[in-house]
Coordinates of C-alpha atoms in Angstrom, one line a residue:
M1 CA 5.9 22.5 7.2
D2 CA 7.2 21.1 10.5
S3 CA 10.5 19.4 10.4
A4 CA 11.2 16.1 12.0
A5 CA 12.9 17.9 14.8
A6 CA 9.7 19.7 15.7
L7 CA 7.6 16.5 16.0
P8 CA 5.7 15.9 19.1
P9 CA 7.6 13.5 21.4
A10 CA 6.7 9.8 20.6
V11 CA 4.9 7.9 23.2
E12 CA 6.3 4.5 23.7
P13 CA 3.6 1.8 23.5
K14 CA 3.1 0.5 27.0
K15 CA 3.2 -3.3 27.4
T16 CA -0.1 -3.6 29.2
G17 CA -3.1 -5.8 28.9
N18 CA -5.0 -2.8 27.3
V19 CA -2.5 -2.5 24.5
K20 CA -2.5 -6.2 24.0
F21 CA -6.3 -6.1 23.7
A22 CA -6.0 -3.3 21.0
F23 CA -3.3 -5.3 19.3
A24 CA -5.6 -8.4 19.1
C25 CA -8.5 -6.2 17.7
A26 CA -6.2 -4.8 15.1
I27 CA -4.9 -8.2 14.0
L28 CA -8.4 -9.5 13.6
A29 CA -9.6 -6.5 11.7
S30 CA -6.5 -6.3 9.4
M31 CA -6.9 -10.0 8.6
T32 CA -9.5 -8.9 6.1
S33 CA -6.7 -7.7 3.9
I34 CA -5.6 -11.3 3.5
L35 CA -8.4 -11.6 1.0
L36 CA -6.9 -9.2 -1.4
G37 CA -3.4 -10.6 -0.9
Y38 CA -4.6 -14.1 -1.5
D39 CA -6.2 -13.2 -4.7
I40 CA -3.1 -11.4 -6.0
G41 CA -0.9 -14.4 -5.1
V42 CA -3.2 -17.1 -6.3
M43 CA -4.1 -15.5 -9.7
S44 CA -0.4 -15.2 -10.6
G45 CA -0.2 -18.9 -10.9
A46 CA -3.9 -19.9 -11.5
S47 CA -4.1 -17.7 -14.5
L48 CA -1.6 -20.0 -16.3
Y49 CA -3.9 -23.0 -16.0
I50 CA -7.0 -21.0 -16.6
Q51 CA -5.7 -19.9 -20.0
K52 CA -4.9 -23.4 -20.9
D53 CA -8.2 -24.8 -19.7
L54 CA -10.6 -22.2 -21.0
K55 CA -8.4 -21.3 -24.0
I56 CA -8.6 -17.5 -23.5
S57 CA -6.3 -14.9 -25.0
D58 CA -3.5 -12.9 -23.3
E59 CA -5.7 -9.9 -23.3
Q60 CA -8.5 -11.7 -21.4
V61 CA -5.9 -13.0 -19.0
E62 CA -4.8 -9.4 -18.2
V63 CA -8.4 -8.3 -17.8
L64 CA -9.1 -11.3 -15.6
V65 CA -6.1 -10.6 -13.3
G66 CA -6.6 -6.8 -13.0
I67 CA -10.4 -6.4 -13.2
L68 CA -10.9 -7.3 -9.5
N69 CA -9.4 -3.9 -8.5
V70 CA -12.0 -2.1 -10.7
Y71 CA -14.8 -4.2 -9.2
S72 CA -13.6 -3.4 -5.7
L73 CA -14.6 0.3 -6.3
I74 CA -18.2 -0.7 -5.7
G75 CA -17.3 -2.4 -2.3
S76 CA -15.2 0.5 -1.2
F77 CA -17.9 3.1 -1.9
A78 CA -20.6 1.0 -0.3
A79 CA -18.5 0.2 2.7
G80 CA -18.6 3.8 4.1
R81 CA -22.4 3.9 4.2
T82 CA -22.7 0.3 5.4
S83 CA -20.3 0.8 8.2
D84 CA -22.1 3.9 9.4
W85 CA -25.3 1.9 9.3
I86 CA -24.5 -1.5 10.8
G87 CA -21.1 -0.7 12.5
R88 CA -17.5 -1.4 11.7
R89 CA -17.5 -4.9 13.1
F90 CA -20.4 -6.3 11.2
T91 CA -19.1 -4.6 8.0
I92 CA -16.0 -6.7 8.3
V93 CA -18.1 -9.8 8.7
F94 CA -20.2 -8.7 5.7
A95 CA -17.0 -8.4 3.6
A96 CA -15.9 -11.9 4.5
V97 CA -19.3 -13.3 3.5
I98 CA -19.2 -11.6 0.1
F99 CA -15.7 -12.8 -0.6
F100 CA -16.8 -16.3 0.5
V101 CA -19.5 -16.3 -2.1
G102 CA -17.2 -14.9 -4.8
A103 CA -14.5 -17.6 -4.0
L104 CA -17.1 -20.4 -4.4
I105 CA -18.4 -19.0 -7.7
M106 CA -14.9 -18.9 -9.1
G107 CA -14.1 -22.3 -7.9
F108 CA -17.1 -23.8 -9.6
S109 CA -16.8 -21.8 -12.8
A110 CA -17.5 -23.6 -16.0
N111 CA -16.6 -20.9 -18.4
F112 CA -15.0 -17.5 -18.7
V113 CA -18.3 -15.6 -18.1
M114 CA -19.0 -17.3 -14.8
L115 CA -15.4 -16.8 -13.7
M116 CA -15.6 -13.1 -14.4
F117 CA -18.9 -13.0 -12.4
G118 CA -17.1 -14.6 -9.5
R119 CA -14.3 -12.0 -9.8
F120 CA -17.1 -9.3 -9.6
V121 CA -18.5 -10.7 -6.4
A122 CA -15.1 -11.2 -4.8
G123 CA -14.0 -7.7 -5.9
I124 CA -16.9 -6.2 -3.9
G125 CA -15.7 -8.1 -0.8
V126 CA -12.1 -7.0 -1.3
G127 CA -13.4 -3.3 -1.6
Y128 CA -15.3 -3.6 1.6
A129 CA -12.3 -5.2 3.4
L130 CA -9.7 -2.6 2.2
M131 CA -11.8 0.3 3.4
I132 CA -13.0 -1.0 6.8
A133 CA -9.9 -2.6 8.2
P134 CA -7.8 0.6 8.6
V135 CA -10.8 2.6 9.8
Y136 CA -11.7 0.2 12.5
T137 CA -8.1 -0.2 13.6
A138 CA -7.5 3.5 13.7
E139 CA -10.6 4.1 15.8
V140 CA -9.9 1.3 18.4
S141 CA -6.2 2.1 18.8
P142 CA -4.6 4.4 21.4
A143 CA -2.7 7.3 20.0
S144 CA 0.6 5.8 21.4
S145 CA 0.5 2.8 19.1
R146 CA -1.9 3.7 16.3
G147 CA 0.7 4.0 13.6
F148 CA 2.0 0.5 14.5
L149 CA -1.4 -1.1 14.6
T150 CA -2.8 0.6 11.5
S151 CA 0.0 -0.6 9.5
F152 CA -1.2 -4.2 9.9
P153 CA -3.4 -4.2 6.8
E154 CA -0.4 -3.9 4.5
V155 CA 1.4 -6.7 6.5
F156 CA -1.6 -9.1 6.0
I157 CA -1.8 -8.3 2.3
N158 CA 1.7 -9.6 2.0
F159 CA 0.8 -12.6 4.1
G160 CA -2.2 -13.3 1.8
I161 CA 0.1 -13.2 -1.2
L162 CA 2.3 -15.8 0.4
L163 CA -0.8 -18.0 1.0
G164 CA -1.7 -17.6 -2.6
Y165 CA 1.7 -18.7 -3.7
V166 CA 1.5 -21.8 -1.4
S167 CA -1.8 -22.7 -2.8
N168 CA -0.5 -22.5 -6.3
Y169 CA 2.4 -24.8 -5.4
A170 CA 0.1 -27.2 -3.4
F171 CA -2.5 -27.7 -6.0
S172 CA -0.3 -27.5 -9.1
R173 CA -0.1 -31.2 -9.4
L174 CA -3.9 -31.7 -9.7
S175 CA -5.5 -32.1 -13.1
L176 CA -5.9 -29.1 -15.4
L177 CA -9.7 -29.4 -15.0
L178 CA -9.6 -29.3 -11.1
G179 CA -6.3 -27.6 -10.2
W180 CA -7.1 -23.9 -10.7
R181 CA -10.6 -24.3 -9.5
V182 CA -9.4 -25.6 -6.1
M183 CA -6.8 -22.8 -6.0
L184 CA -9.5 -20.2 -6.2
G185 CA -12.3 -22.0 -4.4
I186 CA -10.1 -22.7 -1.3
G187 CA -10.0 -19.0 -0.7
A188 CA -13.4 -19.3 0.8
A189 CA -11.8 -21.1 3.9
P190 CA -10.0 -18.1 5.4
S191 CA -13.1 -15.8 4.9
V192 CA -15.2 -18.2 6.9
L193 CA -12.7 -18.3 9.7
L194 CA -12.3 -14.6 9.7
G195 CA -16.1 -14.0 9.8
F196 CA -16.4 -16.1 13.0
M197 CA -13.3 -14.6 14.6
V198 CA -14.4 -11.1 14.1
L199 CA -17.6 -11.7 16.0
G200 CA -15.5 -11.8 19.1
M201 CA -14.2 -8.3 18.6
P202 CA -15.8 -5.1 20.3
E203 CA -17.4 -2.5 18.2
S204 CA -15.5 0.7 17.3
P205 CA -15.9 3.2 20.3
R206 CA -16.4 6.1 17.8
W207 CA -19.2 4.3 16.1
L208 CA -20.9 3.6 19.5
V209 CA -20.7 7.2 20.5
M210 CA -22.2 8.2 17.1
K211 CA -25.1 6.0 18.0
G212 CA -25.4 7.5 21.5
R213 CA -24.2 4.2 23.2
L214 CA -21.9 5.9 25.7
A215 CA -21.8 3.0 28.2
D216 CA -20.6 0.5 25.6
A217 CA -18.1 3.0 24.3
K218 CA -16.7 3.5 27.8
V219 CA -16.2 -0.2 28.1
V220 CA -14.2 -0.5 24.8
L221 CA -12.2 2.7 25.6
A222 CA -11.3 1.3 29.0
K223 CA -10.0 -1.9 27.3
T224 CA -8.0 -0.1 24.6
S225 CA -6.5 2.9 26.3
D226 CA -3.2 3.0 28.2
T227 CA -4.8 4.8 31.3
A228 CA -8.2 5.8 32.7
E229 CA -7.3 9.4 32.0
E230 CA -6.7 8.6 28.4
A231 CA -9.9 6.8 28.1
A232 CA -11.8 9.7 29.5
E233 CA -10.1 12.2 27.3
R234 CA -10.7 10.0 24.2
L235 CA -14.4 9.8 25.1
A236 CA -14.6 13.5 25.5
D237 CA -12.9 14.1 22.2
I238 CA -15.3 11.7 20.4
K239 CA -18.3 13.2 22.0
T240 CA -17.2 16.7 20.9
A241 CA -16.6 15.4 17.3
A242 CA -20.0 13.7 17.3
G243 CA -21.8 16.9 18.5
I244 CA -22.8 15.5 22.0
P245 CA -22.5 18.0 24.9
L246 CA -19.8 17.0 27.2
D247 CA -22.0 17.3 30.2
L248 CA -24.5 14.9 28.8
D249 CA -24.0 11.5 30.3
G250 CA -25.8 8.2 30.5
D251 CA -25.8 4.7 29.2
V252 CA -27.7 5.7 26.0
V253 CA -28.1 9.3 24.9
A254 CA -29.8 11.1 22.1
V255 CA -27.3 12.2 19.4
P256 CA -28.2 15.5 17.8
K257 CA -28.4 14.9 14.0
T258 CA -30.5 15.5 11.0
K259 CA -32.4 13.0 9.1
G260 CA -30.4 10.4 7.3
S261 CA -30.7 11.7 3.8
S262 CA -29.8 15.3 5.1
Q263 CA -27.0 14.0 7.1
E264 CA -25.6 12.2 4.0
K265 CA -25.9 15.3 1.9
R266 CA -24.1 17.3 4.5
V267 CA -21.2 14.9 4.5
W268 CA -20.9 15.0 0.7
K269 CA -21.2 18.8 0.8
E270 CA -18.6 19.3 3.5
L271 CA -16.1 16.9 1.9
I272 CA -16.7 17.1 -1.8
F273 CA -18.9 19.9 -3.1
S274 CA -18.3 22.7 -0.8
P275 CA -15.4 22.0 1.5
T276 CA -13.5 24.5 3.7
P277 CA -9.8 25.0 2.7
A278 CA -8.8 22.8 5.5
M279 CA -11.2 20.0 4.6
R280 CA -9.9 20.3 1.0
H281 CA -6.4 19.9 2.2
I282 CA -7.4 16.8 4.1
L283 CA -9.2 15.3 1.2
I284 CA -6.4 15.9 -1.3
S285 CA -3.9 14.5 1.2
G286 CA -5.9 11.4 1.8
I287 CA -6.6 10.5 -1.9
G288 CA -3.3 11.8 -3.1
I289 CA -1.3 9.4 -1.0
H290 CA -3.5 6.5 -2.3
F291 CA -2.9 7.5 -5.9
F292 CA 0.8 7.9 -5.6
Q293 CA 1.2 4.5 -3.8
Q294 CA -0.1 2.7 -6.8
A295 CA 1.0 5.1 -9.6
S296 CA 4.6 4.6 -8.7
G297 CA 4.5 1.1 -10.1
I298 CA 4.4 -1.3 -7.2
D299 CA 1.9 -3.6 -9.1
A300 CA 4.1 -3.7 -12.1
V301 CA 6.9 -5.2 -10.0
V302 CA 4.8 -7.5 -7.8
L303 CA 2.4 -8.9 -10.5
Y304 CA 4.9 -9.1 -13.4
S305 CA 8.2 -9.7 -11.5
P306 CA 8.9 -12.9 -13.5
R307 CA 8.6 -11.0 -16.8
V308 CA 10.7 -8.1 -15.5
F309 CA 13.4 -10.5 -14.3
K310 CA 13.2 -12.3 -17.7
S311 CA 13.7 -9.0 -19.4
A312 CA 16.7 -8.5 -17.2
G313 CA 18.4 -11.5 -18.6
I314 CA 17.5 -14.2 -16.0
T315 CA 16.5 -17.5 -17.6
G316 CA 15.2 -20.8 -16.3
D317 CA 11.9 -21.3 -14.3
N318 CA 13.8 -22.2 -11.1
R319 CA 15.8 -18.9 -11.2
L320 CA 12.8 -16.9 -12.1
L321 CA 10.8 -18.4 -9.2
G322 CA 13.6 -18.0 -6.8
T323 CA 14.1 -14.3 -7.5
T324 CA 10.4 -13.8 -7.4
V325 CA 10.1 -15.4 -4.0
A326 CA 13.0 -13.2 -2.9
V327 CA 11.0 -10.2 -3.8
G328 CA 8.0 -11.3 -1.7
A329 CA 10.3 -12.1 1.3
T330 CA 12.1 -8.7 1.0
K331 CA 8.7 -6.9 0.8
T332 CA 7.3 -8.7 4.0
V333 CA 10.5 -8.3 6.1
F334 CA 10.7 -4.5 5.5
I335 CA 7.0 -4.0 6.1
L336 CA 7.5 -5.6 9.6
V337 CA 10.4 -3.3 10.2
A338 CA 8.1 -0.3 9.2
T339 CA 5.4 -1.3 11.8
F340 CA 8.0 -0.7 14.7
L341 CA 9.2 2.6 13.3
L342 CA 5.9 4.5 12.5
D343 CA 5.4 5.6 16.1
R344 CA 9.0 6.2 16.9
I345 CA 10.3 8.1 13.8
G346 CA 7.1 9.6 12.4
R347 CA 5.2 9.4 9.2
R348 CA 6.8 12.1 7.3
P349 CA 10.5 11.1 7.7
L350 CA 9.7 7.4 6.7
L351 CA 7.5 8.6 3.8
L352 CA 10.1 11.0 2.4
T353 CA 13.0 8.5 2.8
S354 CA 10.9 5.7 1.3
T355 CA 9.9 7.7 -1.8
G356 CA 13.4 9.0 -2.4
G357 CA 14.8 5.5 -2.2
M358 CA 12.1 4.4 -4.7
I359 CA 13.1 7.1 -7.2
V360 CA 16.7 6.1 -7.2
S361 CA 15.8 2.3 -7.4
L362 CA 13.3 2.8 -10.3
A363 CA 15.8 4.9 -12.2
G364 CA 18.5 2.3 -11.7
L365 CA 16.2 -0.5 -12.7
A366 CA 15.1 1.4 -15.9
A367 CA 18.7 2.0 -16.8
G368 CA 19.7 -1.6 -16.3
L369 CA 16.7 -2.9 -18.3
T370 CA 17.5 -0.5 -21.2
V371 CA 21.1 -1.7 -21.3
V372 CA 20.0 -5.3 -21.3
S373 CA 17.4 -4.8 -24.0
K374 CA 19.9 -3.0 -26.3
H375 CA 22.2 -6.0 -26.2
P376 CA 19.9 -9.0 -26.5
D377 CA 22.6 -11.3 -27.6
E378 CA 25.0 -10.5 -24.8
K379 CA 25.0 -11.4 -21.1
I380 CA 25.9 -8.1 -19.4
T381 CA 26.4 -9.2 -15.9
W382 CA 26.7 -5.8 -14.2
A383 CA 23.3 -4.8 -15.7
I384 CA 21.6 -8.0 -14.6
V385 CA 23.0 -7.5 -11.1
L386 CA 21.9 -3.9 -11.1
C387 CA 18.3 -4.9 -12.1
I388 CA 18.1 -7.5 -9.3
F389 CA 19.5 -5.1 -6.7
C390 CA 17.2 -2.2 -7.8
I391 CA 14.1 -4.4 -7.7
M392 CA 14.9 -5.6 -4.2
A393 CA 15.8 -2.0 -3.1
Y394 CA 12.6 -0.7 -4.6
V395 CA 10.3 -3.2 -2.8
A396 CA 12.3 -2.6 0.5
F397 CA 11.8 1.2 0.3
F398 CA 8.2 0.9 -0.7
S399 CA 7.5 -1.4 2.2
I400 CA 9.3 0.6 4.8
G401 CA 7.3 3.8 4.1
L402 CA 4.8 4.4 1.3
G403 CA 3.3 0.9 1.4
P404 CA 2.0 0.8 5.1
I405 CA 1.9 4.6 5.7
T406 CA -0.8 5.1 3.0
W407 CA -3.2 3.1 5.0
V408 CA -2.1 4.7 8.3
Y409 CA -2.2 8.3 7.2
S410 CA -5.5 8.1 5.3
S411 CA -7.3 6.4 8.1
E412 CA -6.3 9.0 10.7
I413 CA -6.7 12.4 9.1
F414 CA -10.4 12.6 8.2
P415 CA -12.8 14.2 10.8
L416 CA -15.2 11.6 12.4
H417 CA -18.4 12.6 10.6
V418 CA -16.7 12.2 7.1
R419 CA -14.2 9.5 7.9
A420 CA -16.1 6.6 6.3
L421 CA -16.7 8.5 3.1
G422 CA -13.2 9.9 2.9
C423 CA -11.5 6.5 3.4
S424 CA -13.9 5.0 0.8
L425 CA -12.8 7.6 -1.7
G426 CA -9.1 6.9 -1.0
V427 CA -9.5 3.1 -1.3
A428 CA -11.5 3.6 -4.5
L429 CA -8.8 5.6 -6.2
N430 CA -6.2 3.2 -4.9
R431 CA -7.9 0.2 -6.5
L432 CA -8.7 2.1 -9.7
T433 CA -5.1 3.2 -10.2
S434 CA -4.0 -0.4 -9.3
G435 CA -6.3 -1.7 -11.9
V436 CA -5.1 0.6 -14.6
I437 CA -1.4 -0.2 -13.9
S438 CA -2.0 -4.0 -13.8
M439 CA -4.1 -4.0 -17.0
T440 CA -1.9 -1.7 -19.1
F441 CA 1.7 -2.5 -18.0
L442 CA 2.4 -5.1 -20.7
S443 CA 1.0 -2.8 -23.4
L444 CA 3.0 0.2 -21.9
S445 CA 6.2 -1.9 -22.0
K446 CA 5.6 -2.7 -25.7
A447 CA 4.9 0.9 -26.5
I448 CA 7.8 2.7 -24.8
T449 CA 10.0 -0.4 -23.8
I450 CA 10.1 -1.9 -20.4
G451 CA 13.0 0.4 -19.4
G452 CA 10.9 3.3 -20.5
A453 CA 8.0 2.2 -18.5
F454 CA 10.1 2.2 -15.3
F455 CA 11.6 5.6 -16.1
L456 CA 8.0 6.8 -16.2
F457 CA 7.3 5.3 -12.8
A458 CA 10.5 7.0 -11.5
G459 CA 9.1 10.4 -12.8
I460 CA 5.8 9.7 -11.0
A461 CA 7.5 8.8 -7.8
S462 CA 9.4 12.1 -8.0
L463 CA 6.2 14.1 -8.2
A464 CA 5.0 12.0 -5.2
W465 CA 8.0 13.1 -3.2
V466 CA 7.4 16.8 -3.9
F467 CA 3.7 16.3 -3.0
F468 CA 4.5 14.6 0.3
F469 CA 7.0 17.1 1.2
T470 CA 4.9 20.2 0.5
Y471 CA 1.5 19.0 1.4
L472 CA 1.5 16.3 4.2
P473 CA 1.9 17.4 7.8
E474 CA 3.2 15.0 10.5
T475 CA 0.5 13.2 12.4
R476 CA 2.5 11.1 14.9
G477 CA 1.4 11.6 18.5
H478 CA -1.9 13.3 17.7
T479 CA -5.3 11.9 18.6
L480 CA -7.8 11.4 15.8
E481 CA -9.9 14.3 17.1
D482 CA -6.9 16.6 17.1
M483 CA -6.0 16.0 13.4
S484 CA -8.0 19.0 12.1
Q485 CA -5.7 21.3 14.0
L486 CA -2.9 20.2 11.7
F487 CA -4.8 21.3 8.6
G488 CA -6.7 24.3 10.0
S489 CA -10.4 24.5 11.0
T490 CA -12.7 22.2 9.1
A491 CA -15.8 23.9 10.4
T492 CA -18.0 26.2 8.3
H493 CA -18.7 29.8 9.4
K494 CA -21.9 28.8 11.3
Q495 CA -20.2 25.7 12.9
A496 CA -17.2 27.9 13.9
G497 CA -19.4 30.4 15.6
A498 CA -21.2 27.8 17.5
T499 CA -18.0 26.0 18.4
A500 CA -16.4 29.3 19.7
E501 CA -19.5 30.1 21.8
A502 CA -19.3 26.7 23.5
A503 CA -15.6 26.2 23.6
D504 CA -15.0 27.4 27.2
D505 CA -17.9 25.3 28.6
D506 CA -16.7 22.2 26.7
A507 CA -13.1 22.6 27.8
A508 CA -14.2 22.9 31.4
A509 CA -16.4 19.9 31.1
K510 CA -13.7 17.9 29.5
D511 CA -11.2 18.7 32.1
K512 CA -13.7 17.8 34.8
K513 CA -14.3 14.4 33.3
V514 CA -10.7 13.7 32.9
E515 CA -10.0 14.7 36.5
M516 CA -12.9 12.5 37.7
A517 CA -11.5 9.6 35.8
A518 CA -8.0 10.1 37.3
T519 CA -9.4 9.9 40.8
N520 CA -11.4 6.7 40.2

């Protein structure tokens, strides 16, 4: 595995209009992540009023809070096929529309069954949003700033959580009948705004090339590349990945491909059923990082931080609220720091440092909680301080590495023709793992104590560090089309033979196109 010293030199993002345009596109696409963040934040408070109004049990509350992650599996799987069919941009709009409908259903819910149906609809929208935002951003971003831009979804998830907390506070003074319904229903507003704003975005240049729309792709690449040479090189790389001869030019060209059903079967075969060793490496890397992001316990801290702090010996609603807000603030600040380090330091160094810090923090938190739980009648100040410090350190380490890098890494390593499916699988496992953690944490804490639960998370984080160190190569500074070189050839024997036969001609054509662009 390459060391940090052997990393390709980082390319500093150029402060040009092109980068600013890509920056604006990334922000708009990543805003879909607000939908998930808002739901997490608003349900933390709304669930208290829902339980009182609908008179549901604690078990029903746990299911209500965590089930959206399971429902989002449907959206994340469907998003891959939908985005290949109607494009990345309109898939984002579609996600906003679905969440809009779900938010309205939840807002007008008269009973628990109707509320769960609203969660089902909203969950599908969240699944769409989580899959398509990093894919679109990665495909529209130049290599020099791709890590910075594709970390935005995680930033906006946290911003959405903040909006959810504000909504809880703003509408908590309404009547019990109206308060929680307004909290949930008002979530339709940002989805409407998002849907209209996204219509002003360009389509992904890679999707345009896949559809043979070279002229439209050239326009987008010219707006999102640092130089004309880079735009020409990116176009040549995408054409190669899409199977379009480099010497074939025109506004609209025919893309060599099989029938839709055959093409879909080929994608599933190459990625899942009969992958090459390199493709298997890519798949395991992509879904593995998603699994460990959630299995290391972040939802246990974010969703249940008041309970954790209460177990640590902190009493009083004001103190619990203050420490919980501090967790959110810490998480957001360090995610912002991470966005500026991804393209300067690299993915691997940040990921390994982040996970190592999480292991130490989780072990310290588990030890502190264990000490406090064994002395329920005593106030052990040092243990309480240790718990608070370790929780803040944990969310800080998570946010500076594993949190944003998961979305960056998984969106950039899959080859073009399997990217939508690969990212869908990663998001699906991410949401499934999140749902399991959020719906079992309280039961797990009762079974092995809350300290034991965090010792378990520390063990999982240790396995994650070993996995990242031995299995994940550095991707900084590489174009999306060059990613397969890091993992080995992803082509089958037949494809490899055809590629080798045409390699010299393609390379010459690519050099010619880049040279022509440079002289224009």
